[in-house]
């Protein structure tokens, strides 16, 4: 893999599906789980540095990139089993599990449902769906919905609802139209749009180019009601947990304070939602300090 020397592609048969991943480095296993609307490439700025101390694997989740896109199984509990099985497939008894966005929700579900394989948990800017998700307003208040999410005090998560609709988004956006939504999303949720460069935007557009890929990505959101039900039976996490947040910091801290017995928090300044690409040096430094 010319752009990331020392890394290579892999495919694993786990939990009835094929998962694609990119792996490199030596040391304890470190699993990186990306979110919407991205794929494994989300972590390309941090993978080489982390590979100096860890065996790093960045995963295309179920429904993402070149991983399988089945009709079902997009609740985070099922996706967590995919990752737990992958950890075992890679010959490890346990791993540090890091997730951003949808990947953070899956990482949390791995820790909850498979604590035996979760050495330490890191969640970046997003929490697992809970009852608060069901109370999100359909319409923004007057003056609330702006050009940038800022500190998230006036965020409007309209795409949570849009992605619930089956059939329409993929018909509207397949064949490259997804780029319109992605470019808006990258503008709204970054401090500086340039942090996600043209090369990366092309990678992400191609990852969601087909109707099937858009359908699968939307299915992560369509599973939120089941995720909320599953969350009601979650216990307190006993492994060390790190929450890293930009706009999502305060809500992440609020929820994790109740969900983790051993919690550290990092507030990332001058960053929007996409911390692995907006502030990679901060993420690398935070991970190395927490995981040592």
CSV table of C-alpha atoms in Angstrom, one decimal:
chain,number,residue,atom,x,y,z
A,1,UNK,CA,0.0,0.0,0.0
A,2,UNK,CA,2.0,2.9,-1.4
A,3,UNK,CA,0.4,5.7,0.5
A,4,UNK,CA,0.8,4.0,3.9
A,5,UNK,CA,4.1,2.0,3.8
A,6,UNK,CA,4.1,-0.9,6.1
A,7,UNK,CA,0.3,-1.4,5.9
A,8,UNK,CA,-1.5,-4.0,3.9
A,9,UNK,CA,-5.1,-4.9,3.1
A,10,UNK,CA,-6.8,-7.9,4.7
A,11,UNK,CA,-10.2,-9.6,4.6
A,12,UNK,CA,-11.7,-11.7,7.5
A,13,UNK,CA,-14.8,-13.9,7.6
A,14,UNK,CA,-16.5,-13.0,10.8
A,15,UNK,CA,-20.1,-13.3,12.1
A,16,UNK,CA,-21.3,-14.5,8.8
A,17,UNK,CA,-19.9,-11.6,6.7
A,18,UNK,CA,-16.6,-10.5,5.1
A,19,UNK,CA,-14.9,-7.5,6.8
A,20,UNK,CA,-12.1,-5.5,5.0
A,21,UNK,CA,-9.4,-3.9,7.1
A,22,UNK,CA,-5.9,-2.3,6.7
A,23,UNK,CA,-3.2,-3.5,9.1
A,24,UNK,CA,0.3,-2.6,10.0
A,25,UNK,CA,2.8,-2.1,12.8
A,26,UNK,CA,3.9,-4.3,15.8
A,27,UNK,CA,2.8,-4.5,19.4
A,28,UNK,CA,-0.5,-4.7,21.2
A,29,UNK,CA,-3.5,-4.8,18.9
A,30,UNK,CA,-5.2,-1.4,18.4
A,31,UNK,CA,-8.5,-1.4,16.5
A,32,UNK,CA,-9.7,1.8,14.8
A,33,UNK,CA,-13.4,2.0,13.9
A,34,UNK,CA,-14.5,4.9,11.5
A,35,UNK,CA,-17.9,6.6,11.1
A,36,UNK,CA,-20.2,8.0,8.5
A,37,UNK,CA,-19.7,9.3,5.9
A,38,UNK,CA,-16.2,7.9,5.8
A,39,UNK,CA,-14.3,4.5,5.8
A,40,UNK,CA,-11.0,3.1,7.1
A,41,UNK,CA,-9.1,6.0,5.4
A,42,UNK,CA,-10.4,8.3,8.1
A,43,UNK,CA,-7.4,7.3,10.3
A,44,UNK,CA,-4.7,7.6,7.6
A,45,UNK,CA,-3.1,10.6,9.3
A,46,UNK,CA,-2.6,8.8,12.6
A,47,UNK,CA,-2.0,5.2,11.6
A,48,UNK,CA,1.8,5.5,10.8
A,49,UNK,CA,2.6,7.1,14.1
A,50,UNK,CA,0.5,4.7,16.1
A,51,UNK,CA,2.1,1.7,14.2
A,52,UNK,CA,5.4,2.5,15.9
A,53,UNK,CA,4.0,1.1,19.2
A,54,UNK,CA,0.9,-0.9,18.2
A,55,UNK,CA,-0.4,-3.4,15.7
A,56,UNK,CA,-2.9,-1.0,14.1
A,57,UNK,CA,-6.0,-2.2,12.2
A,58,UNK,CA,-8.4,0.2,10.7
A,59,UNK,CA,-11.7,-1.5,9.8
A,60,UNK,CA,-14.4,-1.0,7.2
A,61,UNK,CA,-17.5,-1.7,9.4
A,62,UNK,CA,-20.3,-3.9,8.2
A,63,UNK,CA,-21.9,-1.9,5.3
A,64,UNK,CA,-18.8,0.3,4.8
A,65,UNK,CA,-16.3,0.5,2.0
A,66,UNK,CA,-15.4,-3.0,0.6
A,67,UNK,CA,-16.8,-4.9,3.6
A,68,UNK,CA,-20.0,-6.8,3.0
A,69,UNK,CA,-23.3,-5.0,2.9
A,70,UNK,CA,-26.0,-7.5,4.1
A,71,UNK,CA,-29.6,-6.6,4.4
A,72,UNK,CA,-29.6,-6.8,8.2
A,73,UNK,CA,-27.4,-6.7,11.3
A,74,UNK,CA,-26.7,-2.9,11.6
A,75,UNK,CA,-27.7,-2.7,15.3
A,76,UNK,CA,-24.5,-1.9,17.2
A,77,UNK,CA,-24.7,-5.1,19.3
A,78,UNK,CA,-24.4,-7.2,16.1
A,79,UNK,CA,-21.7,-5.0,14.7
A,80,UNK,CA,-19.8,-5.3,17.9
A,81,UNK,CA,-19.7,-9.1,17.5
A,82,UNK,CA,-18.2,-8.5,14.1
A,83,UNK,CA,-15.4,-6.6,15.7
A,84,UNK,CA,-14.9,-9.0,18.6
A,85,UNK,CA,-14.7,-11.9,16.1
A,86,UNK,CA,-12.2,-9.9,14.1
A,87,UNK,CA,-10.0,-9.4,17.1
A,88,UNK,CA,-9.9,-13.1,17.7
A,89,UNK,CA,-9.4,-13.8,14.0
A,90,UNK,CA,-6.3,-11.6,14.2
A,91,UNK,CA,-4.9,-13.9,16.9
A,92,UNK,CA,-5.3,-11.5,19.8
A,93,UNK,CA,-7.0,-12.2,23.1
A,94,UNK,CA,-7.8,-8.5,23.6
A,95,UNK,CA,-7.4,-5.1,21.9
A,96,UNK,CA,-7.5,-1.4,22.5
A,97,UNK,CA,-10.7,-0.4,20.7
A,98,UNK,CA,-11.0,3.2,19.3
A,99,UNK,CA,-14.1,4.5,17.6
A,100,UNK,CA,-15.3,7.8,16.0
A,101,UNK,CA,-18.9,8.6,15.2
A,102,UNK,CA,-20.8,5.4,14.2
A,103,UNK,CA,-17.5,3.7,15.0
A,104,UNK,CA,-17.6,5.0,18.6
A,105,UNK,CA,-21.1,3.5,19.0
A,106,UNK,CA,-19.8,0.2,17.8
A,107,UNK,CA,-16.7,0.5,20.0
A,108,UNK,CA,-18.9,1.1,23.0
A,109,UNK,CA,-21.0,-1.9,22.2
A,110,UNK,CA,-17.9,-4.0,21.9
A,111,UNK,CA,-16.9,-3.0,25.4
A,112,UNK,CA,-20.4,-3.6,26.8
A,113,UNK,CA,-21.0,-7.0,25.1
A,114,UNK,CA,-17.4,-8.3,24.8
A,115,UNK,CA,-15.5,-6.8,27.8
A,116,UNK,CA,-13.1,-9.8,27.7
A,117,UNK,CA,-11.6,-8.6,24.4
A,118,UNK,CA,-11.6,-4.9,25.2
A,119,UNK,CA,-8.4,-3.8,26.9
A,120,UNK,CA,-9.2,-0.1,26.8
A,121,UNK,CA,-11.9,1.9,25.1
A,122,UNK,CA,-11.6,5.2,23.4
A,123,UNK,CA,-14.7,7.1,22.1
A,124,UNK,CA,-14.3,10.1,19.8
A,125,UNK,CA,-17.0,12.8,19.8
A,126,UNK,CA,-20.1,10.6,19.8
A,127,UNK,CA,-22.0,8.5,22.3
A,128,UNK,CA,-23.9,5.2,21.9
A,129,UNK,CA,-27.6,5.9,21.0
A,130,UNK,CA,-29.6,6.4,24.2
A,131,UNK,CA,-33.1,7.7,25.1
A,132,UNK,CA,-31.9,11.2,24.5
A,133,UNK,CA,-31.6,10.4,20.8
A,134,UNK,CA,-35.4,9.7,20.6
A,135,UNK,CA,-36.1,13.2,22.0
A,136,UNK,CA,-34.2,15.2,19.2
A,137,UNK,CA,-36.3,17.9,17.8
A,138,UNK,CA,-37.6,17.6,14.2
A,139,UNK,CA,-37.3,21.3,13.6
A,140,UNK,CA,-34.6,23.7,14.8
A,141,UNK,CA,-35.5,26.7,16.9
A,142,UNK,CA,-35.4,30.2,15.4
A,143,UNK,CA,-31.8,31.1,14.6
A,144,UNK,CA,-30.5,27.8,15.8
A,145,UNK,CA,-29.4,26.2,12.5
A,146,UNK,CA,-26.3,27.9,11.2
A,147,UNK,CA,-23.4,27.4,8.8
A,148,UNK,CA,-21.2,25.6,11.3
A,149,UNK,CA,-21.9,23.4,14.2
A,150,UNK,CA,-19.6,25.4,16.4
A,151,UNK,CA,-19.6,24.2,20.0
A,152,UNK,CA,-22.7,22.1,19.3
A,153,UNK,CA,-24.9,24.2,21.7
A,154,UNK,CA,-27.2,24.9,18.7
A,155,UNK,CA,-26.6,21.8,16.6
A,156,UNK,CA,-29.3,20.5,14.3
A,157,UNK,CA,-28.9,16.8,13.4
A,158,UNK,CA,-31.4,16.7,10.5
A,159,UNK,CA,-29.6,13.8,8.8
A,160,UNK,CA,-30.6,11.5,11.7
A,161,UNK,CA,-34.1,11.7,10.3
A,162,UNK,CA,-33.2,11.8,6.6
A,163,UNK,CA,-31.3,8.5,6.9
A,164,UNK,CA,-34.3,6.8,8.4
A,165,UNK,CA,-36.1,6.9,5.1
A,166,UNK,CA,-35.7,3.7,3.1
A,167,UNK,CA,-35.2,3.8,-0.6
A,168,UNK,CA,-35.2,7.5,-1.2
A,169,UNK,CA,-31.7,8.6,-0.2
A,170,UNK,CA,-30.0,6.0,-2.4
A,171,UNK,CA,-32.2,6.9,-5.4
A,172,UNK,CA,-31.3,10.5,-4.9
A,173,UNK,CA,-27.6,10.2,-4.4
A,174,UNK,CA,-26.3,7.1,-6.1
A,175,UNK,CA,-23.7,7.6,-8.8
A,176,UNK,CA,-21.9,10.5,-7.1
A,177,UNK,CA,-24.7,12.5,-5.7
A,178,UNK,CA,-23.6,11.5,-2.2
A,179,UNK,CA,-20.8,14.0,-2.6
A,180,UNK,CA,-23.3,16.8,-2.2
A,181,UNK,CA,-24.3,15.6,1.3
A,182,UNK,CA,-20.7,14.7,2.2
A,183,UNK,CA,-19.4,18.1,1.3
A,184,UNK,CA,-22.1,19.9,3.2
A,185,UNK,CA,-21.5,17.6,6.2
A,186,UNK,CA,-17.7,18.2,6.1
A,187,UNK,CA,-18.3,21.9,6.0
A,188,UNK,CA,-20.9,22.0,8.8
A,189,UNK,CA,-18.9,19.8,11.2
A,190,UNK,CA,-15.3,21.1,10.7
A,191,UNK,CA,-13.6,24.2,11.9
A,192,UNK,CA,-11.6,24.3,8.7
A,193,UNK,CA,-12.9,22.6,5.6
A,194,UNK,CA,-9.4,22.1,4.2
A,195,UNK,CA,-8.6,19.6,7.0
A,196,UNK,CA,-10.4,17.0,4.8
A,197,UNK,CA,-8.5,17.3,1.5
A,198,UNK,CA,-9.6,16.6,-2.1
A,199,UNK,CA,-8.0,13.2,-2.1
A,200,UNK,CA,-9.9,12.1,1.0
A,201,UNK,CA,-13.2,13.5,-0.3
A,202,UNK,CA,-12.7,11.4,-3.4
A,203,UNK,CA,-12.1,8.3,-1.3
A,204,UNK,CA,-15.2,8.9,0.8
A,205,UNK,CA,-17.4,9.7,-2.3
A,206,UNK,CA,-16.3,6.5,-3.9
A,207,UNK,CA,-17.0,4.5,-0.7
A,208,UNK,CA,-20.7,5.6,-0.9
A,209,UNK,CA,-21.0,5.8,-4.7
A,210,UNK,CA,-23.6,3.0,-5.2
A,211,UNK,CA,-27.2,2.8,-4.1
A,212,UNK,CA,-26.2,-0.4,-2.1
A,213,UNK,CA,-23.5,1.5,-0.2
A,214,UNK,CA,-25.8,4.4,0.7
A,215,UNK,CA,-28.5,1.9,1.8
A,216,UNK,CA,-26.1,0.1,4.1
A,217,UNK,CA,-24.7,3.4,5.6
A,218,UNK,CA,-28.2,4.6,6.3
A,219,UNK,CA,-29.0,1.3,8.0
A,220,UNK,CA,-26.6,2.3,10.8
A,221,UNK,CA,-29.1,5.1,11.6
A,222,UNK,CA,-32.2,3.0,11.0
A,223,UNK,CA,-30.9,0.7,13.8
A,224,UNK,CA,-30.9,3.5,16.4
A,225,UNK,CA,-34.3,2.6,17.9
A,226,UNK,CA,-33.0,-1.0,18.6
A,227,UNK,CA,-29.7,0.4,19.8
A,228,UNK,CA,-31.7,2.6,22.3
A,229,UNK,CA,-33.5,-0.4,23.6
A,230,UNK,CA,-30.3,-2.4,23.9
A,231,UNK,CA,-28.7,0.5,25.8
A,232,UNK,CA,-31.2,0.2,28.6
A,233,UNK,CA,-29.6,-3.0,29.7
A,234,UNK,CA,-26.0,-1.8,29.6
A,235,UNK,CA,-24.0,-1.9,32.8
A,236,UNK,CA,-21.1,0.2,34.0
A,237,UNK,CA,-17.8,-0.3,32.0
A,238,UNK,CA,-14.9,-1.5,34.2
A,239,UNK,CA,-12.0,-1.1,31.7
A,240,UNK,CA,-10.3,2.3,31.4
A,241,UNK,CA,-12.2,4.6,29.1
A,242,UNK,CA,-11.1,7.7,27.3
A,243,UNK,CA,-13.5,10.2,25.8
A,244,UNK,CA,-12.1,12.7,23.2
A,245,UNK,CA,-14.4,15.4,22.0
A,246,UNK,CA,-14.7,18.5,20.0
A,247,UNK,CA,-18.3,19.7,19.6
A,248,UNK,CA,-19.5,16.5,21.2
A,249,UNK,CA,-17.2,16.8,24.3
A,250,UNK,CA,-19.8,17.9,26.8
A,251,UNK,CA,-22.5,15.4,26.0
A,252,UNK,CA,-19.8,12.6,25.7
A,253,UNK,CA,-18.6,13.6,29.2
A,254,UNK,CA,-22.1,13.6,30.6
A,255,UNK,CA,-23.0,10.2,29.3
A,256,UNK,CA,-19.6,8.5,30.0
A,257,UNK,CA,-19.5,9.8,33.5
A,258,UNK,CA,-22.5,7.6,34.2
A,259,UNK,CA,-21.3,4.7,32.1
A,260,UNK,CA,-17.6,4.3,32.9
A,261,UNK,CA,-16.0,3.6,36.3
A,262,UNK,CA,-12.5,4.6,35.1
A,263,UNK,CA,-12.9,7.7,32.8
A,264,UNK,CA,-10.5,10.2,31.4
A,265,UNK,CA,-11.7,13.1,29.1
A,266,UNK,CA,-9.8,15.2,26.6
A,267,UNK,CA,-11.3,18.4,25.1
A,268,UNK,CA,-9.9,19.1,21.7
A,269,UNK,CA,-9.6,22.8,20.9
A,270,UNK,CA,-9.8,24.2,17.4
A,271,UNK,CA,-11.5,21.1,16.0
A,272,UNK,CA,-14.9,20.1,14.7
A,273,UNK,CA,-16.3,16.6,14.7
A,274,UNK,CA,-13.6,15.0,12.5
A,275,UNK,CA,-10.8,15.0,15.1
A,276,UNK,CA,-8.7,12.2,13.4
A,277,UNK,CA,-8.3,14.5,10.3
A,278,UNK,CA,-8.6,18.0,11.9
A,279,UNK,CA,-6.3,17.5,14.9
A,280,UNK,CA,-4.3,14.2,14.2
A,281,UNK,CA,-1.4,15.3,16.4
A,282,UNK,CA,-3.7,15.8,19.4
A,283,UNK,CA,-5.3,12.4,18.8
A,284,UNK,CA,-1.9,10.6,18.5
A,285,UNK,CA,-0.6,12.3,21.7
A,286,UNK,CA,-3.8,11.5,23.6
A,287,UNK,CA,-3.9,7.9,22.5
A,288,UNK,CA,-0.3,7.2,23.3
A,289,UNK,CA,-0.6,8.7,26.8
A,290,UNK,CA,-3.8,6.8,27.5
A,291,UNK,CA,-2.9,3.4,26.1
A,292,UNK,CA,0.7,3.2,27.5
